[in-house]
Amino acid sequence: MDQEIKCAVIGTGYVGLVTGACLADLGYHVICLDRDEGKLESLRNGKVEIFEAELEPMIVRNMKNGSLSFSADIKSAVSDSFYIFITVDTPSDETGRADITNVEEAARRIAPGVNSYKIIVNKSTVPVGSTNRVMRIIEESEPEYPEFDVVSNPEFLREGTAVFDFMNPTRIVIGSDSEKAIMHMTELYRPINAPLLITDPISAEMIKYASNAFLATKISYINAIANLCEYIGADVREVSLGMGYDGRIGFEFLKPGPGFGGSCFPKDTRALLAIATDYGYNFDLLKGTLEVNRRQRERMVEKLERMLGKLEEVKIAALGLSFKANTSDVRESPAIEIVRMLRDRKANVSAYDPKAMDNARKQLEGIEFADNPYLAARDADALVILTEWDEFKWLDYPRIAELMKRPIILDTRNLLDPQVLRKEGFTYEGVGR
Ligand code: UDX
């Protein structure tokens, strides 16, 4: 591939690092930028703070062969590059709106480096109209070279499989009104085999929100069905299987649990609701999606209380703290929120997670962290599975039954086999079964 094609990637969070590493792996010359010098230094030493399959070796490999480097100097990286990616985070503000301060700041810092025609590619999830906002900020800074394009190119990476998702996307969305930019973006992604959707920037921005909020709604829907199954005595796993055979519904994203979490679904659903409100559209469906999700966490706590009789002064072993399996990310994790609620109800929680303990420690006070699941389970009145880590499937449950004060399991992820556990003497409850 053409080593002469240079890319600058601004922001070394999840999306930035995956984008930078994968572009380098495709053969482009990539500079990843961040203002945090400490972070840059540890990246240069091959240390990636986030746990993401394949990412660290890919970064190390591409640094070694000279395709990937890290810097804090945005101006010269932009001057040297043709494609400039904005991959900074857009956190929720108090009203649920996506805060685009970081994107605006990136645009201001890009402007002085625009010394020839460049394509600025926005990958951050931003409210509709932000592509134009970035364009205006750069224009108003009167860059050295007047011609540049800003393109919306949303990412659909899932944590845990982000590298795979970058290389094998379900689709590539390019939002731009400039034929020249579209041609260059098509060229950039030529090595990747995926349907290419070329559209206007506002529609591209909307595709991202509409997709995430739809998937979030699908999860809230199956959670509501699961709750109803509990009342009527149906098994939600059979129900979702029966639904999934209908190609219009599909099997994916029909797993009930403690509600969706993570860095995207809660934030993007709130943001889309806020966008609708701002334009005077009452998007009740999304209010329902968020309300079911909020209540779902509470339901898990109420279930546990019913199983135990009370929560005060009981010991609860909490297995799993990340928002889903195969990630160390605890952002908006239902597990963390449930543990907090248990703690506030005066339960003594002993928690374990294979990868998220360090991140969880920063967010959770007043609970105990156990070095392994068996230590967490010792003398516990109940064990609650909060994240669907594979290793929790293969624990020595007879041993756990012996260690616990009372053999009670609440499996909020329907990870375990109820029949086997009941045979081993546990009182078992899942979700919707
Ligand atoms: C998501 C989107 O999938 C991705 O396309 C987008 O770019 C970013 O947001 P991610 O947040 O990494 O990715 O996780 P995902 O695997 O989609 O799960 C999100 C949440 O939904 C998790 O809390 C997960 O446990 C929950 N979930 C998912 C369910 O409760 N049930 C399901 O059936 C699927």
Tab-separated table of C-alpha atoms and ligand atoms in Angstrom:
chain	number	residue	atom	x	y	z
A	1	MET	CA	0.000	0.000	0.000
A	2	ASP	CA	0.970	3.591	-0.491
A	3	GLN	CA	3.206	4.684	2.379
A	4	GLU	CA	3.059	8.178	0.934
A	5	ILE	CA	-0.571	8.562	1.933
A	6	LYS	CA	-0.497	10.109	5.354
A	7	CYS	CA	-3.202	10.185	7.970
A	8	ALA	CA	-3.398	12.141	11.212
A	9	VAL	CA	-5.763	10.822	13.860
A	10	ILE	CA	-6.725	13.280	16.591
A	11	GLY	CA	-7.661	11.675	19.911
A	12	THR	CA	-6.244	8.364	21.153
A	13	GLY	CA	-9.365	6.985	22.812
A	14	TYR	CA	-11.047	3.790	21.718
A	15	VAL	CA	-12.042	4.918	18.253
A	16	GLY	CA	-8.834	6.867	17.603
A	17	LEU	CA	-6.466	4.071	18.534
A	18	VAL	CA	-8.388	1.451	16.599
A	19	THR	CA	-8.686	3.737	13.561
A	20	GLY	CA	-5.000	4.698	13.700
A	21	ALA	CA	-3.735	1.156	14.170
A	22	CYS	CA	-5.976	-0.293	11.468
A	23	LEU	CA	-5.152	2.423	8.913
A	24	ALA	CA	-1.452	1.783	9.593
A	25	ASP	CA	-2.060	-1.941	9.190
A	26	LEU	CA	-3.674	-1.249	5.822
A	27	GLY	CA	-0.356	0.306	4.805
A	28	TYR	CA	-0.927	4.029	5.352
A	29	HIS	CA	1.429	6.240	7.272
A	30	VAL	CA	-0.375	7.284	10.461
A	31	ILE	CA	0.334	9.793	13.231
A	32	CYS	CA	-1.930	9.528	16.273
A	33	LEU	CA	-2.309	12.701	18.303
A	34	ASP	CA	-3.264	13.465	21.856
A	35	ARG	CA	-2.632	16.306	24.279
A	36	ASP	CA	-1.898	13.872	27.128
A	37	GLU	CA	1.910	13.477	26.981
A	38	GLY	CA	1.906	10.698	29.586
A	39	LYS	CA	-0.491	8.661	27.493
A	40	LEU	CA	1.594	9.249	24.367
A	41	GLU	CA	4.725	8.113	26.158
A	42	SER	CA	3.176	4.863	27.328
A	43	LEU	CA	1.760	4.246	23.839
A	44	ARG	CA	5.242	4.768	22.399
A	45	ASN	CA	6.388	2.075	24.823
A	46	GLY	CA	3.745	-0.226	23.385
A	47	LYS	CA	1.417	0.018	26.377
A	48	VAL	CA	-2.271	0.283	25.562
A	49	GLU	CA	-4.388	1.133	28.575
A	50	ILE	CA	-7.622	-0.235	27.164
A	51	PHE	CA	-8.160	-3.955	26.869
A	52	GLU	CA	-9.105	-4.626	23.270
A	53	ALA	CA	-8.402	-7.848	21.388
A	54	GLU	CA	-5.588	-7.571	18.780
A	55	LEU	CA	-5.064	-3.847	19.334
A	56	GLU	CA	-1.808	-3.826	21.313
A	57	PRO	CA	0.139	-6.188	19.017
A	58	MET	CA	-1.156	-4.283	15.997
A	59	ILE	CA	0.087	-0.992	17.456
A	60	VAL	CA	3.486	-2.442	18.369
A	61	ARG	CA	3.895	-4.088	14.969
A	62	ASN	CA	3.096	-0.899	13.066
A	63	MET	CA	5.291	1.276	15.258
A	64	LYS	CA	8.183	-1.103	14.558
A	65	ASN	CA	7.749	-0.956	10.807
A	66	GLY	CA	7.483	2.828	10.910
A	67	SER	CA	3.816	3.102	9.818
A	68	LEU	CA	2.518	4.372	13.150
A	69	SER	CA	3.769	7.099	15.462
A	70	PHE	CA	2.435	9.219	18.306
A	71	SER	CA	2.728	12.951	18.790
A	72	ALA	CA	1.204	15.976	20.529
A	73	ASP	CA	2.003	18.388	17.706
A	74	ILE	CA	-1.255	18.676	15.797
A	75	LYS	CA	-0.143	21.496	13.516
A	76	SER	CA	2.790	19.681	11.938
A	77	ALA	CA	0.924	16.340	11.814
A	78	VAL	CA	-1.889	18.061	9.921
A	79	SER	CA	0.552	19.832	7.586
A	80	ASP	CA	2.154	16.481	6.780
A	81	SER	CA	-1.082	14.563	6.250
A	82	PHE	CA	-3.777	14.329	3.617
A	83	TYR	CA	-6.532	12.734	5.708
A	84	ILE	CA	-7.169	14.180	9.166
A	85	PHE	CA	-9.445	12.098	11.394
A	86	ILE	CA	-11.272	13.606	14.356
A	87	THR	CA	-11.831	10.865	16.918
A	88	VAL	CA	-12.383	12.725	20.167
A	89	ASP	CA	-15.134	11.940	22.614
A	90	THR	CA	-18.471	13.735	22.751
A	91	PRO	CA	-19.758	13.052	26.271
A	92	SER	CA	-23.355	13.682	27.384
A	93	ASP	CA	-23.953	16.998	29.106
A	94	GLU	CA	-26.485	17.348	31.988
A	95	THR	CA	-29.344	17.614	29.504
A	96	GLY	CA	-28.387	14.476	27.566
A	97	ARG	CA	-27.102	16.478	24.598
A	98	ALA	CA	-23.754	15.449	23.108
A	99	ASP	CA	-21.115	17.956	24.133
A	100	ILE	CA	-19.034	18.760	21.033
A	101	THR	CA	-16.489	21.009	22.755
A	102	ASN	CA	-13.717	18.492	22.031
A	103	VAL	CA	-14.635	18.353	18.340
A	104	GLU	CA	-14.665	22.153	18.092
A	105	GLU	CA	-11.330	22.344	19.877
A	106	ALA	CA	-9.877	19.775	17.457
A	107	ALA	CA	-11.147	21.840	14.508
A	108	ARG	CA	-9.480	24.974	15.908
A	109	ARG	CA	-6.206	23.127	16.278
A	110	ILE	CA	-6.393	21.590	12.821
A	111	ALA	CA	-6.893	24.953	11.075
A	112	PRO	CA	-3.310	26.293	11.357
A	113	GLY	CA	-1.949	23.105	9.736
A	114	VAL	CA	-4.103	23.313	6.603
A	115	ASN	CA	-1.361	24.241	4.118
A	116	SER	CA	-2.695	22.287	1.105
A	117	TYR	CA	-5.922	20.495	0.108
A	118	LYS	CA	-6.917	18.139	2.945
A	119	ILE	CA	-9.826	15.983	3.928
A	120	ILE	CA	-10.999	16.264	7.506
A	121	VAL	CA	-12.905	13.156	8.469
A	122	ASN	CA	-15.158	13.294	11.466
A	123	LYS	CA	-15.623	9.946	13.208
A	124	SER	CA	-16.812	11.293	16.548
A	125	THR	CA	-20.538	10.859	17.151
A	126	VAL	CA	-21.909	14.362	16.812
A	127	PRO	CA	-25.291	16.055	16.585
A	128	VAL	CA	-26.641	16.669	13.106
A	129	GLY	CA	-25.039	19.715	11.583
A	130	SER	CA	-21.659	19.292	13.258
A	131	THR	CA	-19.808	18.543	10.023
A	132	ASN	CA	-20.777	22.031	8.850
A	133	ARG	CA	-19.795	23.461	12.214
A	134	VAL	CA	-16.272	22.004	11.854
A	135	MET	CA	-16.080	23.411	8.337
A	136	ARG	CA	-17.040	26.886	9.552
A	137	ILE	CA	-14.554	26.846	12.425
A	138	ILE	CA	-11.704	26.038	10.047
A	139	GLU	CA	-12.881	28.565	7.472
A	140	GLU	CA	-13.134	31.298	10.089
A	141	SER	CA	-9.551	30.602	11.188
A	142	GLU	CA	-8.488	31.520	7.617
A	143	PRO	CA	-6.122	28.613	6.982
A	144	GLU	CA	-3.027	29.043	4.840
A	145	TYR	CA	-4.669	27.040	2.019
A	146	PRO	CA	-8.344	27.810	1.400
A	147	GLU	CA	-9.503	24.495	-0.055
A	148	PHE	CA	-10.382	21.573	2.211
A	149	ASP	CA	-13.353	19.258	2.786
A	150	VAL	CA	-14.995	17.980	5.939
A	151	VAL	CA	-16.579	14.552	5.718
A	152	SER	CA	-18.786	12.669	8.130
A	153	ASN	CA	-17.689	9.040	8.433
A	154	PRO	CA	-19.333	7.472	11.494
A	155	GLU	CA	-17.848	4.332	13.019
A	156	PHE	CA	-19.808	1.304	14.168
A	157	LEU	CA	-17.108	-0.404	16.228
A	158	ARG	CA	-18.102	-2.662	19.096
A	159	GLU	CA	-15.753	-2.786	22.027
A	160	GLY	CA	-14.093	-6.165	22.292
A	161	THR	CA	-14.220	-6.729	18.521
A	162	ALA	CA	-13.284	-3.229	17.394
A	163	VAL	CA	-10.270	-4.222	15.266
A	164	PHE	CA	-12.268	-6.923	13.511
A	165	ASP	CA	-15.157	-4.484	13.002
A	166	PHE	CA	-12.870	-1.858	11.459
A	167	MET	CA	-11.445	-4.351	8.980
A	168	ASN	CA	-14.784	-6.079	8.295
A	169	PRO	CA	-17.439	-3.391	8.618
A	170	THR	CA	-21.093	-4.063	7.859
A	171	ARG	CA	-21.005	-0.842	5.814
A	172	ILE	CA	-18.909	2.265	5.301
A	173	VAL	CA	-20.872	5.503	5.483
A	174	ILE	CA	-19.445	8.603	3.860
A	175	GLY	CA	-21.311	11.856	4.248
A	176	SER	CA	-20.110	14.659	2.017
A	177	ASP	CA	-21.315	17.093	-0.627
A	178	SER	CA	-17.903	17.237	-2.306
A	179	GLU	CA	-17.230	14.884	-5.201
A	180	LYS	CA	-13.514	15.278	-4.738
A	181	ALA	CA	-13.704	14.266	-1.081
A	182	ILE	CA	-15.967	11.308	-1.895
A	183	MET	CA	-13.475	10.101	-4.492
A	184	HIS	CA	-10.595	10.289	-2.016
A	185	MET	CA	-12.593	8.601	0.761
A	186	THR	CA	-13.526	5.769	-1.601
A	187	GLU	CA	-9.837	5.430	-2.437
A	188	LEU	CA	-8.869	5.358	1.249
A	189	TYR	CA	-11.232	2.489	2.019
A	190	ARG	CA	-10.505	0.541	-1.168
A	191	PRO	CA	-8.624	-2.220	0.717
A	192	ILE	CA	-11.725	-2.901	2.799
A	193	ASN	CA	-14.485	-4.995	1.338
A	194	ALA	CA	-17.829	-3.551	2.461
A	195	PRO	CA	-20.903	-1.842	1.047
A	196	LEU	CA	-20.213	1.841	0.611
A	197	LEU	CA	-22.999	4.281	1.335
A	198	ILE	CA	-22.397	7.770	0.029
A	199	THR	CA	-24.753	10.379	1.343
A	200	ASP	CA	-24.982	13.936	2.611
A	201	PRO	CA	-23.301	14.826	5.936
A	202	ILE	CA	-26.521	15.304	7.912
A	203	SER	CA	-27.895	11.920	6.867
A	204	ALA	CA	-24.550	10.297	7.732
A	205	GLU	CA	-24.688	11.809	11.213
A	206	MET	CA	-28.282	10.642	11.593
A	207	ILE	CA	-27.407	7.075	10.487
A	208	LYS	CA	-25.160	6.714	13.506
A	209	TYR	CA	-27.758	7.891	16.023
A	210	ALA	CA	-30.618	6.064	14.374
A	211	SER	CA	-28.648	2.792	14.364
A	212	ASN	CA	-27.545	2.959	17.976
A	213	ALA	CA	-30.924	4.087	19.281
A	214	PHE	CA	-32.628	1.331	17.281
A	215	LEU	CA	-30.378	-1.336	18.783
A	216	ALA	CA	-30.918	0.158	22.242
A	217	THR	CA	-34.664	0.028	21.625
A	218	LYS	CA	-34.373	-3.608	20.538
A	219	ILE	CA	-32.695	-4.429	23.864
A	220	SER	CA	-35.281	-2.519	25.900
A	221	TYR	CA	-37.988	-4.309	23.942
A	222	ILE	CA	-36.624	-7.765	24.720
A	223	ASN	CA	-36.073	-6.749	28.343
A	224	ALA	CA	-39.723	-5.715	28.579
A	225	ILE	CA	-40.758	-9.018	26.970
A	226	ALA	CA	-38.507	-10.897	29.420
A	227	ASN	CA	-40.140	-9.114	32.348
A	228	LEU	CA	-43.559	-10.010	30.998
A	229	CYS	CA	-42.432	-13.636	30.518
A	230	GLU	CA	-41.713	-13.766	34.249
A	231	TYR	CA	-45.309	-12.794	35.032
A	232	ILE	CA	-46.902	-15.204	32.578
A	233	GLY	CA	-44.489	-18.117	33.009
A	234	ALA	CA	-42.902	-18.119	29.536
A	235	ASP	CA	-39.185	-18.610	28.869
A	236	VAL	CA	-37.755	-15.584	27.068
A	237	ARG	CA	-34.973	-17.641	25.539
A	238	GLU	CA	-37.512	-19.761	23.699
A	239	VAL	CA	-39.461	-16.635	22.809
A	240	SER	CA	-36.445	-14.809	21.340
A	241	LEU	CA	-35.426	-17.920	19.425
A	242	GLY	CA	-38.887	-18.137	17.951
A	243	MET	CA	-38.800	-14.455	17.078
A	244	GLY	CA	-35.319	-14.574	15.568
A	245	TYR	CA	-36.218	-17.053	12.833
A	246	ASP	CA	-38.212	-14.265	11.257
A	247	GLY	CA	-35.555	-12.660	9.071
A	248	ARG	CA	-37.133	-9.260	9.609
A	249	ILE	CA	-36.394	-9.592	13.324
A	250	GLY	CA	-33.172	-11.634	13.347
A	251	PHE	CA	-31.484	-13.454	16.221
A	252	GLU	CA	-29.071	-10.736	17.265
A	253	PHE	CA	-29.584	-8.249	20.066
A	254	LEU	CA	-32.410	-10.167	21.639
A	255	LYS	CA	-30.629	-11.048	24.867
A	256	PRO	CA	-32.335	-9.733	27.976
A	257	GLY	CA	-30.226	-8.658	30.907
A	258	PRO	CA	-29.653	-5.816	33.340
A	259	GLY	CA	-30.092	-3.248	30.557
A	260	PHE	CA	-27.701	-1.764	28.016
A	261	GLY	CA	-24.672	0.241	29.038
A	262	GLY	CA	-21.354	1.307	27.566
A	263	SER	CA	-20.054	4.435	25.934
A	264	CYS	CA	-22.540	4.556	23.063
A	265	PHE	CA	-26.095	3.294	23.536
A	266	PRO	CA	-27.133	5.277	26.625
A	267	LYS	CA	-25.395	8.434	25.432
A	268	ASP	CA	-26.533	8.271	21.817
A	269	THR	CA	-30.125	7.430	22.713
A	270	ARG	CA	-30.257	10.418	25.074
A	271	ALA	CA	-28.658	12.612	22.417
A	272	LEU	CA	-31.138	11.574	19.720
A	273	LEU	CA	-34.001	12.259	22.108
A	274	ALA	CA	-32.536	15.710	22.768
A	275	ILE	CA	-32.138	16.379	19.037
A	276	ALA	CA	-35.795	15.461	18.530
A	277	THR	CA	-36.842	17.719	21.408
A	278	ASP	CA	-34.782	20.606	20.022
A	279	TYR	CA	-36.569	20.305	16.697
A	280	GLY	CA	-39.964	20.098	18.378
A	281	TYR	CA	-40.591	16.398	17.774
A	282	ASN	CA	-41.849	14.356	20.682
A	283	PHE	CA	-39.981	11.034	20.397
A	284	ASP	CA	-41.923	9.055	23.014
A	285	LEU	CA	-40.585	5.717	21.812
A	286	LEU	CA	-37.057	6.686	22.882
A	287	LYS	CA	-38.300	7.891	26.252
A	288	GLY	CA	-39.671	4.381	26.717
A	289	THR	CA	-36.377	2.815	25.648
A	290	LEU	CA	-34.494	4.807	28.283
A	291	GLU	CA	-37.096	4.285	30.992
A	292	VAL	CA	-37.163	0.493	30.526
A	293	ASN	CA	-33.376	0.574	30.721
A	294	ARG	CA	-33.342	2.588	33.940
A	295	ARG	CA	-35.986	0.378	35.547
A	296	GLN	CA	-34.212	-2.822	34.458
A	297	ARG	CA	-31.313	-2.153	36.824
A	298	GLU	CA	-33.725	-1.513	39.682
A	299	ARG	CA	-35.591	-4.719	38.874
A	300	MET	CA	-32.388	-6.709	39.365
A	301	VAL	CA	-31.934	-5.198	42.827
A	302	GLU	CA	-35.595	-5.859	43.680
A	303	LYS	CA	-35.261	-9.473	42.512
A	304	LEU	CA	-32.286	-9.978	44.763
A	305	GLU	CA	-34.144	-8.449	47.674
A	306	ARG	CA	-37.059	-10.832	47.081
A	307	MET	CA	-34.719	-13.819	46.920
A	308	LEU	CA	-32.903	-12.818	50.100
A	309	GLY	CA	-35.733	-11.360	52.169
A	310	LYS	CA	-33.671	-8.223	52.790
A	311	LEU	CA	-30.528	-6.496	51.561
A	312	GLU	CA	-29.287	-4.851	54.748
A	313	GLU	CA	-26.176	-6.487	56.174
A	314	VAL	CA	-26.187	-9.414	53.763
A	315	LYS	CA	-23.048	-10.277	51.817
A	316	ILE	CA	-23.386	-10.280	48.059
A	317	ALA	CA	-20.756	-11.600	45.683
A	318	ALA	CA	-20.907	-9.568	42.470
A	319	LEU	CA	-19.295	-11.210	39.438
A	320	GLY	CA	-18.588	-8.863	36.553
A	321	LEU	CA	-18.222	-5.076	36.560
A	322	SER	CA	-17.593	-4.157	32.913
A	323	PHE	CA	-20.625	-3.131	30.837
A	324	LYS	CA	-20.339	-6.323	28.795
A	325	ALA	CA	-17.876	-9.195	28.457
A	326	ASN	CA	-14.436	-8.915	26.814
A	327	THR	CA	-13.843	-5.301	27.716
A	328	SER	CA	-12.365	-3.468	30.691
A	329	ASP	CA	-14.722	-0.549	30.075
A	330	VAL	CA	-17.088	0.342	32.909
A	331	ARG	CA	-18.706	3.436	31.378
A	332	GLU	CA	-22.435	3.432	32.200
A	333	SER	CA	-22.042	-0.192	33.190
A	334	PRO	CA	-25.268	-1.684	34.576
A	335	ALA	CA	-23.051	-3.811	36.830
A	336	ILE	CA	-21.532	-0.750	38.486
A	337	GLU	CA	-24.935	0.889	38.899
A	338	ILE	CA	-26.432	-2.263	40.439
A	339	VAL	CA	-23.493	-2.651	42.829
A	340	ARG	CA	-23.937	0.984	43.863
A	341	MET	CA	-27.639	0.441	44.533
A	342	LEU	CA	-26.877	-2.661	46.607
A	343	ARG	CA	-24.282	-0.767	48.596
A	344	ASP	CA	-26.714	2.106	49.167
A	345	ARG	CA	-29.223	-0.428	50.448
A	346	LYS	CA	-26.564	-1.434	53.030
A	347	ALA	CA	-25.568	-4.745	51.488
A	348	ASN	CA	-21.898	-5.756	51.817
A	349	VAL	CA	-20.674	-6.295	48.293
A	350	SER	CA	-17.567	-8.241	47.340
A	351	ALA	CA	-16.891	-7.778	43.623
A	352	TYR	CA	-14.695	-9.492	41.064
A	353	ASP	CA	-14.085	-8.858	37.364
A	354	PRO	CA	-11.430	-10.445	35.125
A	355	LYS	CA	-10.393	-7.160	33.457
A	356	ALA	CA	-12.306	-4.182	34.824
A	357	MET	CA	-11.181	-4.068	38.460
A	358	ASP	CA	-8.833	-1.092	38.034
A	359	ASN	CA	-11.447	0.967	36.222
A	360	ALA	CA	-14.153	-0.054	38.688
A	361	ARG	CA	-12.043	0.947	41.694
A	362	LYS	CA	-12.073	4.521	40.437
A	363	GLN	CA	-15.876	4.555	40.378
A	364	LEU	CA	-16.914	2.462	43.357
A	365	GLU	CA	-16.295	3.186	46.975
A	366	GLY	CA	-17.478	1.316	50.008
A	367	ILE	CA	-17.279	-2.177	48.567
A	368	GLU	CA	-14.685	-4.925	48.699
A	369	PHE	CA	-12.761	-6.090	45.635
A	370	ALA	CA	-11.896	-9.791	45.612
A	371	ASP	CA	-8.914	-11.262	43.771
A	372	ASN	CA	-10.941	-14.149	42.413
A	373	PRO	CA	-14.563	-15.338	42.212
A	374	TYR	CA	-14.111	-17.843	45.040
A	375	LEU	CA	-12.893	-15.188	47.469
A	376	ALA	CA	-15.868	-13.042	46.492
A	377	ALA	CA	-18.240	-15.958	47.144
A	378	ARG	CA	-16.865	-16.869	50.558
A	379	ASP	CA	-19.631	-16.517	53.195
A	380	ALA	CA	-21.873	-14.735	50.705
A	381	ASP	CA	-25.653	-14.836	51.073
A	382	ALA	CA	-26.084	-14.500	47.333
A	383	LEU	CA	-24.042	-14.436	44.167
A	384	VAL	CA	-25.063	-12.183	41.309
A	385	ILE	CA	-23.708	-12.478	37.771
A	386	LEU	CA	-23.634	-9.011	36.242
A	387	THR	CA	-21.414	-9.419	33.167
A	388	GLU	CA	-21.469	-12.389	30.798
A	389	TRP	CA	-17.742	-13.217	31.045
A	390	ASP	CA	-17.124	-16.696	29.671
A	391	GLU	CA	-15.023	-17.702	32.671
A	392	PHE	CA	-18.077	-17.406	34.939
A	393	LYS	CA	-19.630	-20.292	33.012
A	394	TRP	CA	-16.831	-22.609	33.978
A	395	LEU	CA	-16.468	-21.882	37.699
A	396	ASP	CA	-16.490	-24.769	40.150
A	397	TYR	CA	-20.072	-24.197	41.336
A	398	PRO	CA	-20.174	-27.135	43.805
A	399	ARG	CA	-17.174	-25.512	45.491
A	400	ILE	CA	-18.919	-22.129	45.417
A	401	ALA	CA	-22.008	-23.675	47.043
A	402	GLU	CA	-19.791	-24.883	49.877
A	403	LEU	CA	-18.106	-21.517	50.263
A	404	MET	CA	-21.330	-19.523	50.387
A	405	LYS	CA	-23.465	-18.979	53.439
A	406	ARG	CA	-26.618	-19.447	51.362
A	407	PRO	CA	-26.493	-20.952	47.850
A	408	ILE	CA	-28.501	-18.280	46.022
A	409	ILE	CA	-27.683	-17.128	42.471
A	410	LEU	CA	-29.174	-14.277	40.479
A	411	ASP	CA	-27.945	-14.581	36.919
A	412	THR	CA	-28.778	-11.238	35.261
A	413	ARG	CA	-27.224	-12.407	31.975
A	414	ASN	CA	-28.846	-15.852	31.677
A	415	LEU	CA	-25.325	-17.229	31.429
A	416	LEU	CA	-25.716	-20.414	33.460
A	417	ASP	CA	-27.807	-23.558	33.172
A	418	PRO	CA	-30.584	-23.362	35.787
A	419	GLN	CA	-31.143	-27.127	35.835
A	420	VAL	CA	-27.521	-27.950	36.587
A	421	LEU	CA	-27.328	-25.323	39.319
A	422	ARG	CA	-30.574	-26.376	40.948
A	423	LYS	CA	-29.253	-29.950	40.991
A	424	GLU	CA	-26.197	-28.631	42.794
A	425	GLY	CA	-28.451	-27.178	45.470
A	426	PHE	CA	-28.661	-23.545	44.358
A	427	THR	CA	-31.712	-21.347	44.387
A	428	TYR	CA	-31.394	-19.892	40.886
A	429	GLU	CA	-33.084	-17.039	39.057
A	430	GLY	CA	-32.307	-15.585	35.667
A	431	VAL	CA	-34.096	-12.934	33.632
A	432	GLY	CA	-37.361	-13.812	31.902
A	433	ARG	CA	-37.149	-17.570	32.385
B	1	UDX	C1	-22.235	-0.382	20.412
B	1	UDX	C2	-22.638	-0.703	18.964
B	1	UDX	O1	-22.844	-2.106	18.823
B	1	UDX	C3	-21.583	-0.199	18.017
B	1	UDX	O2	-22.001	-0.450	16.675
B	1	UDX	C4	-21.380	1.295	18.237
B	1	UDX	O3	-20.372	1.812	17.397
B	1	UDX	C5	-21.025	1.584	19.683
B	1	UDX	O4	-22.013	1.007	20.544
B	1	UDX	P1	-20.659	-1.420	22.276
B	1	UDX	O5	-21.151	-0.327	23.165
B	1	UDX	O6	-19.206	-1.708	22.236
B	1	UDX	O7	-21.090	-1.137	20.760
B	1	UDX	O8	-21.385	-2.753	22.740
B	1	UDX	P2	-22.536	-3.748	22.274
B	1	UDX	O9	-21.957	-5.091	22.137
B	1	UDX	O10	-23.316	-3.229	21.155
B	1	UDX	O11	-23.438	-3.768	23.610
B	1	UDX	C6	-24.020	-2.602	24.176
B	1	UDX	C7	-24.814	-2.914	25.421
B	1	UDX	O12	-25.981	-3.652	25.120
B	1	UDX	C8	-24.057	-3.771	26.441
B	1	UDX	O13	-24.321	-3.287	27.745
B	1	UDX	C9	-24.637	-5.154	26.244
B	1	UDX	O14	-24.546	-5.959	27.392
B	1	UDX	C10	-26.080	-4.821	25.910
B	1	UDX	N1	-26.771	-5.867	25.143
B	1	UDX	C11	-26.377	-6.167	23.872
B	1	UDX	C12	-27.860	-6.537	25.695
B	1	UDX	O15	-28.237	-6.293	26.857
B	1	UDX	N2	-28.507	-7.482	24.957
B	1	UDX	C13	-28.146	-7.794	23.689
B	1	UDX	O16	-28.800	-8.655	23.090
B	1	UDX	C14	-27.045	-7.121	23.135
